[in-house]
Amino acid sequence: MKQTNVRKLAQAALLCALAVAGSTFSFPIFGSRCAPIQHLVNILASVLLGPGWSVGIAFCASLIRVTTGLGSLMAFPGSMFGALLSGLLYRRFKTLSSALIGEVFGTSVLGGLCAYPVAVFLMGQDAGAIAFYAYVIPFLISTAAGAVIAFVVLIALQKAGVIARVQTSLQN
């Protein structure tokens, strides 16, 4: 039991580090910095560890990105909703496509809409006036790019049998 928890924690730390390091590869779209590697990490965490771990990794990576200046406050709604929905759908349907769909919908629609109150209350009224319209599309672009990368990576890992081995080792 303790060995499994240590393995999960180590896996989560590696994925969090990947998300933070990967955020140096980002590009601006309208009012948002798109970091597709975060979405890749969300999907990997959802498939390998589950929804709770995926949200925790997204939160920790967002916190580190914001405090180090690698991201804005939009990193929180831009990653956590997709991580949660990706993990929940993967847990329910056990297919890679469900994890991808959950990440894209959760980040672009739910995260984009939740960016509005973050912009209004934490970033000021001016940002809030455009957030409702300006974050859904950039979040969609970012998460779609991350989902494509994740799809390629996960298919390769699945064909090599890595996903099944990692999932088995984390359950024991």
PDB file of N, CA and C in Angstrom, residues 2-16 49 53 57 170:
ATOM      1  N   LYS A   2       1.824   1.341   0.921  1.00  0.00           N
ATOM      2  CA  LYS A   2       2.670   2.527   0.984  1.00  0.00           C
ATOM      3  C   LYS A   2       3.545   2.645  -0.254  1.00  0.00           C
ATOM      4  N   GLN A   3       4.008   1.506  -0.768  1.00  0.00           N
ATOM      5  CA  GLN A   3       4.847   1.525  -1.955  1.00  0.00           C
ATOM      6  C   GLN A   3       4.066   2.068  -3.152  1.00  0.00           C
ATOM      7  N   THR A   4       2.795   1.716  -3.262  1.00  0.00           N
ATOM      8  CA  THR A   4       1.958   2.215  -4.346  1.00  0.00           C
ATOM      9  C   THR A   4       1.771   3.717  -4.224  1.00  0.00           C
ATOM     10  N   ASN A   5       1.532   4.220  -3.024  1.00  0.00           N
ATOM     11  CA  ASN A   5       1.365   5.652  -2.819  1.00  0.00           C
ATOM     12  C   ASN A   5       2.632   6.413  -3.157  1.00  0.00           C
ATOM     13  N   VAL A   6       3.777   5.862  -2.815  1.00  0.00           N
ATOM     14  CA  VAL A   6       5.049   6.504  -3.138  1.00  0.00           C
ATOM     15  C   VAL A   6       5.239   6.521  -4.655  1.00  0.00           C
ATOM     16  N   ARG A   7       4.890   5.439  -5.323  1.00  0.00           N
ATOM     17  CA  ARG A   7       4.987   5.399  -6.785  1.00  0.00           C
ATOM     18  C   ARG A   7       4.071   6.435  -7.427  1.00  0.00           C
ATOM     19  N   LYS A   8       2.846   6.521  -6.937  1.00  0.00           N
ATOM     20  CA  LYS A   8       1.916   7.505  -7.489  1.00  0.00           C
ATOM     21  C   LYS A   8       2.418   8.930  -7.248  1.00  0.00           C
ATOM     22  N   LEU A   9       2.935   9.181  -6.069  1.00  0.00           N
ATOM     23  CA  LEU A   9       3.459  10.502  -5.750  1.00  0.00           C
ATOM     24  C   LEU A   9       4.656  10.842  -6.631  1.00  0.00           C
ATOM     25  N   ALA A  10       5.521   9.881  -6.854  1.00  0.00           N
ATOM     26  CA  ALA A  10       6.685  10.097  -7.726  1.00  0.00           C
ATOM     27  C   ALA A  10       6.236  10.346  -9.161  1.00  0.00           C
ATOM     28  N   GLN A  11       5.273   9.569  -9.615  1.00  0.00           N
ATOM     29  CA  GLN A  11       4.736   9.758 -10.971  1.00  0.00           C
ATOM     30  C   GLN A  11       4.105  11.141 -11.097  1.00  0.00           C
ATOM     31  N   ALA A  12       3.355  11.549 -10.076  1.00  0.00           N
ATOM     32  CA  ALA A  12       2.714  12.865 -10.084  1.00  0.00           C
ATOM     33  C   ALA A  12       3.758  13.976 -10.099  1.00  0.00           C
ATOM     34  N   ALA A  13       4.809  13.823  -9.329  1.00  0.00           N
ATOM     35  CA  ALA A  13       5.867  14.835  -9.298  1.00  0.00           C
ATOM     36  C   ALA A  13       6.544  14.963 -10.658  1.00  0.00           C
ATOM     37  N   LEU A  14       6.790  13.838 -11.309  1.00  0.00           N
ATOM     38  CA  LEU A  14       7.404  13.876 -12.638  1.00  0.00           C
ATOM     39  C   LEU A  14       6.475  14.561 -13.648  1.00  0.00           C
ATOM     40  N   LEU A  15       5.200  14.238 -13.593  1.00  0.00           N
ATOM     41  CA  LEU A  15       4.256  14.863 -14.521  1.00  0.00           C
ATOM     42  C   LEU A  15       4.108  16.358 -14.245  1.00  0.00           C
ATOM     43  N   CYS A  16       4.119  16.741 -12.978  1.00  0.00           N
ATOM     44  CA  CYS A  16       4.052  18.157 -12.617  1.00  0.00           C
ATOM     45  C   CYS A  16       5.286  18.891 -13.145  1.00  0.00           C
ATOM     46  N   LEU A  49      -3.105   7.832 -13.568  1.00  0.00           N
ATOM     47  CA  LEU A  49      -3.312   7.986 -12.132  1.00  0.00           C
ATOM     48  C   LEU A  49      -4.760   8.194 -11.702  1.00  0.00           C
ATOM     49  N   TRP A  53      -5.708  12.690  -8.897  1.00  0.00           N
ATOM     50  CA  TRP A  53      -4.296  12.980  -9.118  1.00  0.00           C
ATOM     51  C   TRP A  53      -4.126  13.972 -10.264  1.00  0.00           C
ATOM     52  N   ILE A  57      -2.222  17.494  -9.901  1.00  0.00           N
ATOM     53  CA  ILE A  57      -1.060  17.833 -10.727  1.00  0.00           C
ATOM     54  C   ILE A  57      -1.307  19.146 -11.465  1.00  0.00           C
ATOM     55  N   LEU A 170       0.840   0.688 -10.486  1.00  0.00           N
ATOM     56  CA  LEU A 170       0.310   1.701  -9.583  1.00  0.00           C
ATOM     57  C   LEU A 170      -0.889   1.208  -8.799  1.00  0.00           C
TER      58      LEU A 170
END
